[in-house]
């Protein structure tokens, strides 16, 4: 879905810029092809599963079944214990094209099931700078503002075993496809401390974008709301 906020039709004279913009939008829409969607599988603390459900993701709970190449495993703190007995299977699955998103894991837990060991260090995270990633990167669409922490706290920053992004608040490997995000959005309680709501929002966006980059689809009520607009007599 594209929104064009520039009025490209209300021109009294020909406008080459508006015409080029409309042409580019139409060309993009005609050439776009959806990528294959992957089923998400969740292992970890219940708060994380509820967070993803609220964001529109339908993640199947981990149930010891072998994973297929069309699935993405999302692991949050606490998930390593359930995955540890299946480390060999997970290693083979990743090598065969599986994808994994790890959120907030320390090295002790991550190394119980990952085929390649990582190292983390406990350090305070406030902000990190990094250049934008390409369109086809697993980190595409994420910028420094998305990992800016307005509630400084100690996080397990990735130092080895994957390509660090910034100070290690994000990290990734292309093959096998594994992405680490050390910010855990549902642990920012903005209802108790309202000044961290922006941090919660950006962290929530970050994990949502990373899951989408890995191929996990989500639903949104936006189109349904457009189809059922407010009545003329409705007031709020």
C-alpha positions as a LaTeX table, in Angstrom:
\begin{tabular}{lrrr}
\hline
Residue & $x$ (\AA) & $y$ (\AA) & $z$ (\AA) \\
\hline
Unk1 & 0.00 & 0.00 & 0.00 \\
Unk2 & 1.30 & 3.43 & $-0.97$ \\
Unk3 & 0.04 & 6.80 & 0.24 \\
Unk4 & 0.75 & 9.87 & $-1.87$ \\
Unk5 & 0.19 & 13.01 & 0.17 \\
Unk6 & 1.12 & 15.30 & $-2.71$ \\
Unk7 & $-1.86$ & 16.60 & $-4.69$ \\
Unk8 & $-0.80$ & 15.44 & $-8.14$ \\
Unk9 & $-4.14$ & 16.14 & $-9.86$ \\
Unk10 & $-5.07$ & 19.67 & $-8.80$ \\
Unk11 & $-2.75$ & 21.44 & $-11.23$ \\
Unk12 & $-3.84$ & 24.31 & $-13.50$ \\
Unk13 & $-0.76$ & 23.77 & $-15.69$ \\
Unk14 & 1.22 & 20.64 & $-16.65$ \\
Unk15 & 3.65 & 19.72 & $-13.87$ \\
Unk16 & 6.51 & 17.40 & $-14.96$ \\
Unk17 & 7.38 & 16.56 & $-11.35$ \\
Unk18 & 3.84 & 15.45 & $-10.51$ \\
Unk19 & 3.60 & 13.46 & $-13.74$ \\
Unk20 & 6.91 & 11.71 & $-13.06$ \\
Unk21 & 5.84 & 10.91 & $-9.50$ \\
Unk22 & 2.56 & 9.35 & $-10.65$ \\
Unk23 & 4.34 & 7.41 & $-13.39$ \\
Unk24 & 6.91 & 6.04 & $-10.94$ \\
Unk25 & 4.22 & 5.01 & $-8.45$ \\
Unk26 & 2.23 & 3.20 & $-11.15$ \\
Unk27 & 5.33 & 1.48 & $-12.53$ \\
Unk28 & 6.29 & 0.29 & $-9.06$ \\
Unk29 & 2.77 & $-0.99$ & $-8.35$ \\
Unk30 & 2.63 & $-2.87$ & $-11.67$ \\
Unk31 & 6.08 & $-4.43$ & $-11.26$ \\
Unk32 & 5.73 & $-5.40$ & $-7.59$ \\
Unk33 & 5.48 & $-9.10$ & $-6.79$ \\
Unk34 & 4.92 & $-10.45$ & $-3.29$ \\
Unk35 & 7.62 & $-12.56$ & $-1.69$ \\
Unk36 & 6.59 & $-15.97$ & $-0.34$ \\
Unk37 & 5.15 & $-15.66$ & 3.16 \\
Unk38 & 6.64 & $-17.76$ & 5.95 \\
Unk39 & 4.85 & $-19.10$ & 9.00 \\
Unk40 & 6.25 & $-17.75$ & 12.26 \\
Unk41 & 6.95 & $-20.09$ & 15.18 \\
Unk42 & 7.39 & $-18.66$ & 18.67 \\
Unk43 & 9.46 & $-19.91$ & 21.60 \\
Unk44 & 9.93 & $-17.77$ & 24.69 \\
Unk45 & 8.22 & $-15.76$ & 27.38 \\
Unk46 & 4.42 & $-15.36$ & 27.11 \\
Unk47 & 4.61 & $-11.56$ & 27.10 \\
Unk48 & 6.43 & $-11.68$ & 23.79 \\
Unk49 & 3.83 & $-13.91$ & 22.19 \\
Unk50 & 1.08 & $-11.54$ & 23.29 \\
Unk51 & 3.06 & $-8.59$ & 21.92 \\
Unk52 & 3.38 & $-10.16$ & 18.47 \\
Unk53 & $-0.30$ & $-11.12$ & 18.47 \\
Unk54 & $-1.24$ & $-7.50$ & 19.24 \\
Unk55 & 0.95 & $-6.40$ & 16.32 \\
Unk56 & $-0.99$ & $-8.64$ & 13.91 \\
Unk57 & 1.33 & $-11.67$ & 13.77 \\
Unk58 & $-0.09$ & $-15.18$ & 14.01 \\
Unk59 & 2.88 & $-17.07$ & 15.45 \\
Unk60 & 2.46 & $-20.77$ & 16.09 \\
Unk61 & 3.75 & $-21.76$ & 19.55 \\
Unk62 & 6.79 & $-24.03$ & 19.52 \\
Unk63 & 5.66 & $-27.62$ & 20.07 \\
Unk64 & 8.77 & $-29.74$ & 19.33 \\
Unk65 & 7.68 & $-30.42$ & 15.75 \\
Unk66 & 10.44 & $-30.31$ & 13.10 \\
Unk67 & 10.53 & $-26.97$ & 11.30 \\
Unk68 & 10.16 & $-26.59$ & 7.55 \\
Unk69 & 12.01 & $-24.29$ & 5.18 \\
Unk70 & 8.95 & $-22.04$ & 4.96 \\
Unk71 & 8.99 & $-21.19$ & 8.68 \\
Unk72 & 10.71 & $-18.52$ & 10.78 \\
Unk73 & 11.60 & $-19.22$ & 14.39 \\
Unk74 & 11.22 & $-16.29$ & 16.80 \\
Unk75 & 13.05 & $-16.84$ & 20.09 \\
Unk76 & 12.80 & $-14.61$ & 23.15 \\
Unk77 & 14.15 & $-15.05$ & 26.70 \\
Unk78 & 13.12 & $-18.40$ & 28.10 \\
Unk79 & 12.86 & $-20.09$ & 24.72 \\
Unk80 & 16.33 & $-21.62$ & 24.84 \\
Unk81 & 15.31 & $-24.20$ & 27.41 \\
Unk82 & 12.66 & $-25.66$ & 25.11 \\
Unk83 & 14.96 & $-25.54$ & 22.07 \\
Unk84 & 18.08 & $-27.03$ & 23.68 \\
Unk85 & 17.14 & $-30.69$ & 23.02 \\
Unk86 & 16.62 & $-29.86$ & 19.34 \\
Unk87 & 19.91 & $-28.03$ & 18.70 \\
Unk88 & 21.07 & $-30.47$ & 16.01 \\
Unk89 & 17.77 & $-30.28$ & 14.18 \\
Unk90 & 17.78 & $-26.47$ & 14.34 \\
Unk91 & 21.33 & $-26.32$ & 12.99 \\
Unk92 & 20.40 & $-28.48$ & 10.01 \\
Unk93 & 17.22 & $-26.49$ & 9.49 \\
Unk94 & 19.11 & $-23.18$ & 9.40 \\
Unk95 & 21.67 & $-24.56$ & 6.97 \\
Unk96 & 18.81 & $-25.72$ & 4.74 \\
Unk97 & 17.31 & $-22.22$ & 4.52 \\
Unk98 & 15.47 & $-21.71$ & 7.80 \\
Unk99 & 15.37 & $-18.24$ & 9.35 \\
Unk100 & 15.60 & $-17.17$ & 12.98 \\
Unk101 & 14.91 & $-13.96$ & 14.91 \\
Unk102 & 16.43 & $-13.82$ & 18.41 \\
Unk103 & 15.22 & $-11.06$ & 20.74 \\
Unk104 & 16.97 & $-10.16$ & 23.99 \\
Unk105 & 19.01 & $-13.36$ & 24.34 \\
Unk106 & 22.19 & $-13.62$ & 26.39 \\
Unk107 & 25.02 & $-15.77$ & 25.10 \\
Unk108 & 24.43 & $-18.57$ & 27.61 \\
Unk109 & 20.89 & $-19.11$ & 26.35 \\
Unk110 & 21.56 & $-18.50$ & 22.66 \\
Unk111 & 24.47 & $-20.93$ & 22.55 \\
Unk112 & 22.34 & $-23.79$ & 23.84 \\
Unk113 & 20.59 & $-24.15$ & 20.49 \\
Unk114 & 22.42 & $-22.04$ & 17.85 \\
Unk115 & 24.84 & $-23.88$ & 15.54 \\
Unk116 & 27.36 & $-21.00$ & 15.70 \\
Unk117 & 28.30 & $-19.59$ & 19.08 \\
Unk118 & 27.92 & $-15.91$ & 19.85 \\
Unk119 & 29.34 & $-13.72$ & 22.58 \\
Unk120 & 27.57 & $-10.90$ & 24.37 \\
Unk121 & 28.65 & $-8.37$ & 26.97 \\
Unk122 & 26.46 & $-6.71$ & 29.56 \\
Unk123 & 26.69 & $-2.99$ & 28.90 \\
Unk124 & 24.49 & 0.09 & 29.10 \\
Unk125 & 22.78 & 0.98 & 25.86 \\
Unk126 & 21.53 & 4.46 & 25.07 \\
Unk127 & 22.15 & 4.95 & 21.35 \\
Unk128 & 24.11 & 3.59 & 18.41 \\
Unk129 & 24.99 & 4.91 & 14.98 \\
Unk130 & 25.11 & 2.88 & 11.78 \\
Unk131 & 24.65 & 3.49 & 8.09 \\
Unk132 & 21.39 & 2.42 & 6.41 \\
Unk133 & 21.28 & $-1.10$ & 5.02 \\
Unk134 & 20.33 & $-2.06$ & 1.49 \\
Unk135 & 16.85 & $-2.94$ & 0.33 \\
Unk136 & 17.51 & $-6.68$ & 0.35 \\
Unk137 & 19.25 & $-6.77$ & 3.73 \\
Unk138 & 17.63 & $-8.49$ & 6.70 \\
Unk139 & 18.17 & $-5.21$ & 8.59 \\
Unk140 & 16.57 & $-3.05$ & 5.87 \\
Unk141 & 14.39 & $-0.23$ & 7.14 \\
Unk142 & 16.00 & 0.05 & 10.58 \\
Unk143 & 17.86 & 3.22 & 11.56 \\
Unk144 & 19.67 & 4.59 & 14.62 \\
Unk145 & 16.52 & 6.37 & 15.84 \\
Unk146 & 14.75 & 3.01 & 16.13 \\
Unk147 & 17.24 & 1.72 & 18.71 \\
Unk148 & 17.52 & 4.97 & 20.69 \\
Unk149 & 16.83 & 4.09 & 24.32 \\
Unk150 & 15.31 & 6.84 & 26.46 \\
Unk151 & 15.44 & 4.55 & 29.49 \\
Unk152 & 19.15 & 3.61 & 29.63 \\
Unk153 & 19.62 & 0.07 & 30.86 \\
Unk154 & 22.11 & $-2.76$ & 30.65 \\
Unk155 & 21.56 & $-5.05$ & 27.65 \\
Unk156 & 23.38 & $-8.16$ & 26.38 \\
Unk157 & 25.08 & $-6.50$ & 23.39 \\
Unk158 & 26.40 & $-8.89$ & 20.73 \\
Unk159 & 30.20 & $-8.73$ & 20.36 \\
Unk160 & 31.17 & $-11.87$ & 18.40 \\
Unk161 & 29.59 & $-14.57$ & 16.28 \\
Unk162 & 27.56 & $-12.24$ & 14.05 \\
Unk163 & 27.96 & $-8.96$ & 12.19 \\
Unk164 & 27.45 & $-6.21$ & 14.76 \\
Unk165 & 25.18 & $-3.28$ & 13.96 \\
Unk166 & 26.17 & $-0.21$ & 15.92 \\
Unk167 & 27.31 & $-1.28$ & 19.37 \\
Unk168 & 25.77 & $-4.75$ & 19.07 \\
Unk169 & 22.20 & $-3.81$ & 19.94 \\
Unk170 & 21.47 & $-5.46$ & 16.58 \\
Unk171 & 23.46 & $-8.17$ & 14.84 \\
Unk172 & 22.91 & $-10.55$ & 11.96 \\
Unk173 & 24.23 & $-13.30$ & 9.77 \\
Unk174 & 23.13 & $-13.71$ & 6.17 \\
Unk175 & 23.90 & $-17.45$ & 5.94 \\
Unk176 & 22.38 & $-18.99$ & 7.89 \\
Unk177 & 19.79 & $-16.24$ & 8.22 \\
Unk178 & 19.85 & $-15.22$ & 11.88 \\
Unk179 & 19.01 & $-11.76$ & 13.24 \\
Unk180 & 19.59 & $-10.57$ & 16.81 \\
Unk181 & 17.71 & $-7.68$ & 18.40 \\
Unk182 & 18.69 & $-6.99$ & 22.00 \\
Unk183 & 15.93 & $-4.46$ & 22.66 \\
Unk184 & 12.82 & $-6.18$ & 24.06 \\
Unk185 & 9.86 & $-3.84$ & 23.47 \\
Unk186 & 7.42 & $-5.40$ & 25.93 \\
Unk187 & 9.89 & $-4.76$ & 28.77 \\
Unk188 & 9.45 & $-0.99$ & 28.42 \\
Unk189 & 6.49 & $-0.31$ & 30.69 \\
Unk190 & 5.32 & 3.05 & 29.39 \\
Unk191 & 2.09 & 2.83 & 31.41 \\
Unk192 & 4.16 & 3.11 & 34.57 \\
Unk193 & 6.85 & 5.39 & 33.12 \\
Unk194 & 5.28 & 7.36 & 30.29 \\
Unk195 & 8.48 & 8.98 & 29.05 \\
Unk196 & 9.60 & 5.61 & 27.61 \\
Unk197 & 6.58 & 5.28 & 25.32 \\
Unk198 & 8.55 & 6.49 & 22.31 \\
Unk199 & 11.26 & 3.95 & 23.07 \\
Unk200 & 8.59 & 1.26 & 23.27 \\
Unk201 & 7.11 & 2.35 & 19.95 \\
Unk202 & 10.44 & 2.35 & 18.11 \\
Unk203 & 11.50 & $-0.97$ & 19.64 \\
Unk204 & 8.12 & $-2.45$ & 18.68 \\
Unk205 & 8.59 & $-1.15$ & 15.14 \\
Unk206 & 12.09 & $-2.65$ & 15.03 \\
Unk207 & 11.05 & $-6.20$ & 15.90 \\
Unk208 & 8.03 & $-5.92$ & 13.60 \\
Unk209 & 10.21 & $-4.80$ & 10.68 \\
Unk210 & 12.80 & $-7.50$ & 11.37 \\
Unk211 & 10.12 & $-10.20$ & 11.43 \\
Unk212 & 8.71 & $-8.84$ & 8.16 \\
Unk213 & 12.18 & $-8.77$ & 6.60 \\
Unk214 & 12.49 & $-12.45$ & 7.45 \\
Unk215 & 9.21 & $-13.14$ & 5.66 \\
Unk216 & 6.64 & $-13.36$ & 8.46 \\
Unk217 & 3.33 & $-11.74$ & 7.41 \\
Unk218 & 1.10 & $-9.66$ & 9.66 \\
Unk219 & $-2.43$ & $-8.36$ & 9.32 \\
Unk220 & $-3.76$ & $-4.85$ & 9.86 \\
Unk221 & $-7.31$ & $-3.52$ & 10.29 \\
Unk222 & $-6.45$ & $-0.43$ & 8.23 \\
Unk223 & $-8.20$ & $-1.48$ & 5.02 \\
Unk224 & $-11.28$ & $-2.65$ & 6.92 \\
Unk225 & $-11.48$ & 0.74 & 8.60 \\
Unk226 & $-11.29$ & 2.48 & 5.23 \\
Unk227 & $-14.13$ & 0.26 & 4.01 \\
Unk228 & $-16.32$ & 1.17 & 6.99 \\
Unk229 & $-15.82$ & 4.91 & 7.55 \\
Unk230 & $-17.40$ & 6.78 & 10.41 \\
Unk231 & $-21.04$ & 7.73 & 9.92 \\
Unk232 & $-21.83$ & 11.34 & 9.14 \\
Unk233 & $-23.58$ & 11.70 & 12.49 \\
Unk234 & $-20.84$ & 10.03 & 14.52 \\
Unk235 & $-18.85$ & 12.14 & 16.95 \\
Unk236 & $-16.10$ & 11.26 & 19.42 \\
\hline
\end{tabular}
